[in-house]
PDB file of C-alpha atoms in Angstrom:
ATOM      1  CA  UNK A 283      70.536 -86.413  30.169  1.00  0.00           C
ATOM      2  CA  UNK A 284      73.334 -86.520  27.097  1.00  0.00           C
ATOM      3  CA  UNK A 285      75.792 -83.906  26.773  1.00  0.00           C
ATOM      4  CA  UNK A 286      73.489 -81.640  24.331  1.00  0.00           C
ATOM      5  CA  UNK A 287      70.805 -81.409  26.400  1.00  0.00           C
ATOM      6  CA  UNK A 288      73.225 -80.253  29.560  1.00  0.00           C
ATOM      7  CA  UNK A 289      74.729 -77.499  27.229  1.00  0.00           C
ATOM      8  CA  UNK A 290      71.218 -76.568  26.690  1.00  0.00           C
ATOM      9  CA  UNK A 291      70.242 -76.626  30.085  1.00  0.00           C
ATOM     10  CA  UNK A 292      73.390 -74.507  31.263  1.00  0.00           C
ATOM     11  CA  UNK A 293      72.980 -72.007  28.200  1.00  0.00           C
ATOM     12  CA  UNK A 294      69.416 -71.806  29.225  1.00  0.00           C
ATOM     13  CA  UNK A 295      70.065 -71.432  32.581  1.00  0.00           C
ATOM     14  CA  UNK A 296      73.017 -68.414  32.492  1.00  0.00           C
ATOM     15  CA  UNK A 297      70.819 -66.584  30.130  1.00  0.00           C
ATOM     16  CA  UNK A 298      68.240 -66.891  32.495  1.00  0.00           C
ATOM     17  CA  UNK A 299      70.528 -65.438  35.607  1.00  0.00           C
ATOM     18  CA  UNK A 300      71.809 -62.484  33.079  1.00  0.00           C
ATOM     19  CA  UNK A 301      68.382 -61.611  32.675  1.00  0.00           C
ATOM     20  CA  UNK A 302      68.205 -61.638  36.247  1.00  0.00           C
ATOM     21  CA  UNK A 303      70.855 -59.258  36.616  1.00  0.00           C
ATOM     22  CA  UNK A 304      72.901 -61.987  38.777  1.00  0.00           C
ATOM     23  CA  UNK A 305      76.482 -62.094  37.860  1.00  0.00           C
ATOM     24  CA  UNK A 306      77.129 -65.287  35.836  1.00  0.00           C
ATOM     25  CA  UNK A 307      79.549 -65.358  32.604  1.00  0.00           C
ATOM     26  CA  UNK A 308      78.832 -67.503  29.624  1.00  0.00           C
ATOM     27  CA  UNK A 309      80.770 -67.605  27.103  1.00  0.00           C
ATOM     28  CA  UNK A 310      79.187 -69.649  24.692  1.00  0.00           C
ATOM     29  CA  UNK A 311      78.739 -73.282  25.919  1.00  0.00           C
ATOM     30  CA  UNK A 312      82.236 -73.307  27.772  1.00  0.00           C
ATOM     31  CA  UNK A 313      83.149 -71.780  30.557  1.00  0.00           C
ATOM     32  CA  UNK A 314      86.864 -70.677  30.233  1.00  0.00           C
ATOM     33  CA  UNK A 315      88.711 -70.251  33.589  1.00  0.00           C
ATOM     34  CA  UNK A 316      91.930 -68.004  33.732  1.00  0.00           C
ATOM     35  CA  UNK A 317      94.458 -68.188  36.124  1.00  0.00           C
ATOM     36  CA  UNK A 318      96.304 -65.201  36.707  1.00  0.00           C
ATOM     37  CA  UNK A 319      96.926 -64.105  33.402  1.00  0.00           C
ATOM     38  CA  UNK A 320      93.373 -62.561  31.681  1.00  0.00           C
ATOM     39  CA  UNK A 321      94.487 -63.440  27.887  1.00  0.00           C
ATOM     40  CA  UNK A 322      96.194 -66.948  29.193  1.00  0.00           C
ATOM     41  CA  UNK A 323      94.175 -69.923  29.826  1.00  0.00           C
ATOM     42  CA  UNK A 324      95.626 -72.449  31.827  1.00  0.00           C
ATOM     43  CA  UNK A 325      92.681 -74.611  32.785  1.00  0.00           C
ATOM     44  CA  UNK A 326      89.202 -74.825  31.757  1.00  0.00           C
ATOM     45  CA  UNK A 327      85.626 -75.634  33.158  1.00  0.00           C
ATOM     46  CA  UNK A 328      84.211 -77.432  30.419  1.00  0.00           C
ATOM     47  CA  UNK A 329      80.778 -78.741  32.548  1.00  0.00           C
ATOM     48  CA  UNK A 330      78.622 -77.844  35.738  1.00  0.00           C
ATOM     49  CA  UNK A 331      75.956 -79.381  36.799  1.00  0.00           C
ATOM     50  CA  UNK A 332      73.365 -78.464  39.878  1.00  0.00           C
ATOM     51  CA  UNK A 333      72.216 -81.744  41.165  1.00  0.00           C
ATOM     52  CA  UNK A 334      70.823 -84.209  43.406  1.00  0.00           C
ATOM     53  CA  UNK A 335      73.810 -86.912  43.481  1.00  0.00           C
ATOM     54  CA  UNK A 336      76.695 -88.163  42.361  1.00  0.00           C
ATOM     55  CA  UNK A 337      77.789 -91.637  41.407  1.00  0.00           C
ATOM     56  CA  UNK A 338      80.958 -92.577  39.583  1.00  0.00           C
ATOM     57  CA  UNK A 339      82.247 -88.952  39.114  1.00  0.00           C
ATOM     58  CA  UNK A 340      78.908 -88.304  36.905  1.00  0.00           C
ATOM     59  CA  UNK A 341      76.215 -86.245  38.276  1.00  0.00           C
ATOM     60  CA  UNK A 342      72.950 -87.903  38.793  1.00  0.00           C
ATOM     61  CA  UNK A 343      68.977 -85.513  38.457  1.00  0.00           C
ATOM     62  CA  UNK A 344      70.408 -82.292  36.875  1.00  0.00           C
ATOM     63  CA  UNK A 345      68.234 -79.372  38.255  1.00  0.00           C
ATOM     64  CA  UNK A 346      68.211 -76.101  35.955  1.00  0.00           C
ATOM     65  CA  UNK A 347      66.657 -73.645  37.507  1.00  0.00           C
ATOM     66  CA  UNK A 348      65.712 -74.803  40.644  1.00  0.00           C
ATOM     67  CA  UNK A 349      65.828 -77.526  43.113  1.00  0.00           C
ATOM     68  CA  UNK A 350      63.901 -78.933  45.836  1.00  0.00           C
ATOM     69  CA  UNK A 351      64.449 -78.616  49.799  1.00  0.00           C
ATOM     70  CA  UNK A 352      67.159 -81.236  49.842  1.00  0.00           C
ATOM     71  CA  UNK A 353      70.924 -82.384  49.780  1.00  0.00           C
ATOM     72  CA  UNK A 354      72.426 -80.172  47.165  1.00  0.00           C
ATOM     73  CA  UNK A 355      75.481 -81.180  44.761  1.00  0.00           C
ATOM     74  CA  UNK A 356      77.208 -78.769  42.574  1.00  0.00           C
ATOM     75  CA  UNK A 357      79.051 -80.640  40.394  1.00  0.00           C
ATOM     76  CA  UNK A 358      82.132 -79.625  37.749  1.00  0.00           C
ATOM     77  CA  UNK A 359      84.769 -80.761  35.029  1.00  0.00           C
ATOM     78  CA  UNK A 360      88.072 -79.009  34.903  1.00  0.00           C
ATOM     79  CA  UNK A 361      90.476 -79.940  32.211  1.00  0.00           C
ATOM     80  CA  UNK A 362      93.842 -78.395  32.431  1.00  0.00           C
ATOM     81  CA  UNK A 363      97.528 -79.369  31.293  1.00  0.00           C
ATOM     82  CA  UNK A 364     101.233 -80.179  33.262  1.00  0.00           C
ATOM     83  CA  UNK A 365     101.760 -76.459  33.599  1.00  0.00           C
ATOM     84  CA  UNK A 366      98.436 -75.877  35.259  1.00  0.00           C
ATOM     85  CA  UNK A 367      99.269 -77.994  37.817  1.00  0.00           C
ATOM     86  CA  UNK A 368     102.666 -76.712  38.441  1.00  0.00           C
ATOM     87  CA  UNK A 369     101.329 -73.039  38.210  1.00  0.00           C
ATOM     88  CA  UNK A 370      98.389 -73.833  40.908  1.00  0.00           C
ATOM     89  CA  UNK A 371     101.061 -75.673  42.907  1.00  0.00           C
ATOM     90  CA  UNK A 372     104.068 -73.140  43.256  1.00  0.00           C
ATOM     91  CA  UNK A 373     101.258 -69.991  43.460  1.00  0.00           C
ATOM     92  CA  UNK A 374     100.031 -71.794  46.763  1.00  0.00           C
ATOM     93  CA  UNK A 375      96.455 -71.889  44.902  1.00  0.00           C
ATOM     94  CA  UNK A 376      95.490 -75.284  46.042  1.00  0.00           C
ATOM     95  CA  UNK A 377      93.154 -76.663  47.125  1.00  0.00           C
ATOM     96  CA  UNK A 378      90.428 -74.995  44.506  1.00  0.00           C
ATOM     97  CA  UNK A 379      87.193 -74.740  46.805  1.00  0.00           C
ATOM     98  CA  UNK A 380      83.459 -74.093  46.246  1.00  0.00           C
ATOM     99  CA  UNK A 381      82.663 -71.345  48.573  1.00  0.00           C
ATOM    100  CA  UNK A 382      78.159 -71.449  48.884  1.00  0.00           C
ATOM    101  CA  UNK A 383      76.618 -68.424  50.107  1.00  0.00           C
ATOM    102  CA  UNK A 384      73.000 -67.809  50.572  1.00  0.00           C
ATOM    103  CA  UNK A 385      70.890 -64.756  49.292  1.00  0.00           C
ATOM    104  CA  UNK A 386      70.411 -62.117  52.217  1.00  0.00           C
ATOM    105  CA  UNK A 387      67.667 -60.033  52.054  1.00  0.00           C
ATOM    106  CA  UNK A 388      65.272 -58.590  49.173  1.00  0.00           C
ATOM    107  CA  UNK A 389      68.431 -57.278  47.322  1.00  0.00           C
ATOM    108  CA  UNK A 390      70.755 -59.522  46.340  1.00  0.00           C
ATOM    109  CA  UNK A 391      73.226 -59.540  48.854  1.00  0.00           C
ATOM    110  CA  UNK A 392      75.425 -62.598  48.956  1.00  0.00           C
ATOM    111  CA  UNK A 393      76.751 -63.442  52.359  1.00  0.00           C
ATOM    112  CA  UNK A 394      78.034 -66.311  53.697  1.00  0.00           C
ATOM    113  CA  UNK A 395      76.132 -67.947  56.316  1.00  0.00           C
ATOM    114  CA  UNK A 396      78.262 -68.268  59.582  1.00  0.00           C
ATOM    115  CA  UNK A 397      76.520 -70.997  60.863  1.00  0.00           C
ATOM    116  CA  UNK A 398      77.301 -73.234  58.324  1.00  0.00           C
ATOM    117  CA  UNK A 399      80.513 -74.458  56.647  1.00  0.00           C
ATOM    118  CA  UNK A 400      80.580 -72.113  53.732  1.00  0.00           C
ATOM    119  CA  UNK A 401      83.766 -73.529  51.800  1.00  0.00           C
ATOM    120  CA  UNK A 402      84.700 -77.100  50.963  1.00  0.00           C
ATOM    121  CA  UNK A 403      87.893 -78.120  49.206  1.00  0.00           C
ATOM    122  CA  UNK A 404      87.790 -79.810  46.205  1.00  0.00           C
ATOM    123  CA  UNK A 405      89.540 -83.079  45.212  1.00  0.00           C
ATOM    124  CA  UNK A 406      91.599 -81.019  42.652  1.00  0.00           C
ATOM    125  CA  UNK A 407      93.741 -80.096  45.280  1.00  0.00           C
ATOM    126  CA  UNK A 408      94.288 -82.202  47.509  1.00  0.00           C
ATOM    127  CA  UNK A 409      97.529 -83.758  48.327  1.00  0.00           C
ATOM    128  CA  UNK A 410      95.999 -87.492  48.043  1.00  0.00           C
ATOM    129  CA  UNK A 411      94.615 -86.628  44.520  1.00  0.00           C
ATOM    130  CA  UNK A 412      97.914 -84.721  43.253  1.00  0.00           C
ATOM    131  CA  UNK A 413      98.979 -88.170  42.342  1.00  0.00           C
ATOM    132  CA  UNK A 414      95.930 -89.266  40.713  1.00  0.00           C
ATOM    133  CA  UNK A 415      96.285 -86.098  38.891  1.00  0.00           C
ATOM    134  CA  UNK A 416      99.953 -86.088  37.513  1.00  0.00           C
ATOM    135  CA  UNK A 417      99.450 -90.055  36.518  1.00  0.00           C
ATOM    136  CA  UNK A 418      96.716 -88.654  34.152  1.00  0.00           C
ATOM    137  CA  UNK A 419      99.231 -85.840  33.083  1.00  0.00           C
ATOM    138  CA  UNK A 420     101.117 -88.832  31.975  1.00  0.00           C
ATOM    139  CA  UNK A 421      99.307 -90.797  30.344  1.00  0.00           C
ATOM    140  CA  UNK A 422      97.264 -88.265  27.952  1.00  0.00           C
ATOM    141  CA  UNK A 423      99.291 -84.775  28.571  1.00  0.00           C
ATOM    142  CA  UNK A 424      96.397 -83.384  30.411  1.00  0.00           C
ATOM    143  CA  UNK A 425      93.645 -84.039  33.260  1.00  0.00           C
ATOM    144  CA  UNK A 426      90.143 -84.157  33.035  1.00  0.00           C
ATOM    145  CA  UNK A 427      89.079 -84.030  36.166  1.00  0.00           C
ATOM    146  CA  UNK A 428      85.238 -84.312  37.830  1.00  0.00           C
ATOM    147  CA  UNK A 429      84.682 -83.051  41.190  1.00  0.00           C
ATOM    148  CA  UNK A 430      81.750 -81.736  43.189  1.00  0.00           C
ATOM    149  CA  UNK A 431      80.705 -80.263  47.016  1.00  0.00           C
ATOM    150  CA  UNK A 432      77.502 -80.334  48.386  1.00  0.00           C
ATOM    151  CA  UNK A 433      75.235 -79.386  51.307  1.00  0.00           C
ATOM    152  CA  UNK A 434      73.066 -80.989  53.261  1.00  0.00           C
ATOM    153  CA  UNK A 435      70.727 -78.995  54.755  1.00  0.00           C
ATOM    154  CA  UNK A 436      70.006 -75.859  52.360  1.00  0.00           C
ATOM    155  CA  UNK A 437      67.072 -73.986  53.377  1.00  0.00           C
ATOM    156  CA  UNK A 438      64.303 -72.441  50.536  1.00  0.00           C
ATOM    157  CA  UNK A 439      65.651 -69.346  48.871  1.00  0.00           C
ATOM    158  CA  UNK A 440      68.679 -68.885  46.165  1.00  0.00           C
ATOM    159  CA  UNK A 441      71.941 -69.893  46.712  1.00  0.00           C
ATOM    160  CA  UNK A 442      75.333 -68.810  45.216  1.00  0.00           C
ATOM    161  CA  UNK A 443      78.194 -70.859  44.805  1.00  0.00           C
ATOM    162  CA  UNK A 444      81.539 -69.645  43.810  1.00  0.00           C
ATOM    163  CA  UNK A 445      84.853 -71.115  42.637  1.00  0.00           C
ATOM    164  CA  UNK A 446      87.816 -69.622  44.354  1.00  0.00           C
ATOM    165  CA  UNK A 447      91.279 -70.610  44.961  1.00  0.00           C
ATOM    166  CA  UNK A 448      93.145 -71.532  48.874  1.00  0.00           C
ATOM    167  CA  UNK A 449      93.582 -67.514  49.035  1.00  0.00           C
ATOM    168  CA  UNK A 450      90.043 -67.527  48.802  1.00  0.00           C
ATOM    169  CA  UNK A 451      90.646 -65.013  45.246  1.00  0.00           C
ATOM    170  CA  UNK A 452      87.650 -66.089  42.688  1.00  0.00           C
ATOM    171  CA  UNK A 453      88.447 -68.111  39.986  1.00  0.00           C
ATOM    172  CA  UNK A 454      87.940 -66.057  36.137  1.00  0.00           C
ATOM    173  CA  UNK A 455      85.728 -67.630  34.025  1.00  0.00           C
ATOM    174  CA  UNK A 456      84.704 -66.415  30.605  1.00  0.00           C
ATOM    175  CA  UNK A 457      85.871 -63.725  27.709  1.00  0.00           C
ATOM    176  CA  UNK A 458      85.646 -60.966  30.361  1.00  0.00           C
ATOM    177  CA  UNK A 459      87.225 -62.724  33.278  1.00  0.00           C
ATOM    178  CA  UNK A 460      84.084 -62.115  35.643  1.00  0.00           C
ATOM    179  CA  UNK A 461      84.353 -63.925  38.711  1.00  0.00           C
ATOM    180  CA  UNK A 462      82.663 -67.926  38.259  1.00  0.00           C
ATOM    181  CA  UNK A 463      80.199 -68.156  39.898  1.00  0.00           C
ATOM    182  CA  UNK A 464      76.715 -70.168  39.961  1.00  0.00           C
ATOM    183  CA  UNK A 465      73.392 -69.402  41.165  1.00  0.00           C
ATOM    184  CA  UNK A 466      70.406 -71.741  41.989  1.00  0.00           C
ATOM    185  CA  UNK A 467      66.679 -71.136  43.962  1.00  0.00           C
ATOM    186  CA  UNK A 468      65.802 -73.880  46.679  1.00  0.00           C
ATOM    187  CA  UNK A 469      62.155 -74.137  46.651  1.00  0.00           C
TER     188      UNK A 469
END
């Protein structure tokens, strides 16, 4: 799938969960993430990506409004400059995490499930990547950075996941700085 067709697929699919009345901000094709600050931007999710695999940092079957009864990736691209670093760093923010919840109920009730490991750190933040990370910072003044967390044994029904920092406070995405979050149906 080229990059056109995944904005499509991601526009299409966050219009979809508005209509829904499930709490996903779009703001246009990009998802701007805030840290902090609501009118400062300090890094950005520029891509996300539902899917069944991933192989050299690039997700593999893209799924846009639902997925089978199977291992489950949710794959992203954060681009952010020196300062974000620093800022994510000294605030104790790191490691970013995914946090997955399942639906609960007729009523949209997002709990986590205790049975199952509900948040898994991200490469972004840990300490063996830092380095990986400031090398980039280097050599173009910013990272661009693909990372992903997935689970294994997702039962049928919708699940939720949502980007939030080591404090466990949600990551602000979009013009409104509405919690990011994504939403996806097993079937």
């Amino acid at each position: 799938m080229d990059r056109d067709q995944s904005k499509r697929v991601l526009k299409r699919s966050c219009h979809r969960f508005l209509r829904a009345s499930v709490m996903v901000v779009c703001s246009g094709l990009l998802l701007s993430v805030g840290l902090l600050h609501a009118t400062e931007r300090i890094i950005e999710v520029t891509d996300v990506a539902w899917t069944d695999g991933v192989r050299d940092h690039q997700y593999l079957q893209q799924y846009d409004e639902s997925a089978p009864c199977q291992p489950l990736y949710f794959w992203m691209r954060i681009q952010g400059k020196q300062r974000a670093l620093e800022r994510l760093r000294a605030e104790g923010k790191l490691p970013i995490r995914h946090k997955w919840f399942k639906l609960v109920g007729e009523y949209k009730n997002w709990e986590e499930n205790p049975e199952l490991k509900t948040a898994v750190n991200l490469s972004i933040g840990r300490e063996a990547q830092l380095s990986k990370l400031e090398l980039e910072l280097e050599n173009r003044a910013f990272f661009d950075w693909r990372t992903w967390s997935m689970k294994e044994n997702v039962r049928p029904g919708w699940w939720r996941v949502v980007l939030v920092y080591a404090d466990d406070e949600p990551v602000q995405c979009g013009e409104n700085n509405e919690d990011c979050e994504w939403d996806i149906e097993i079937r």
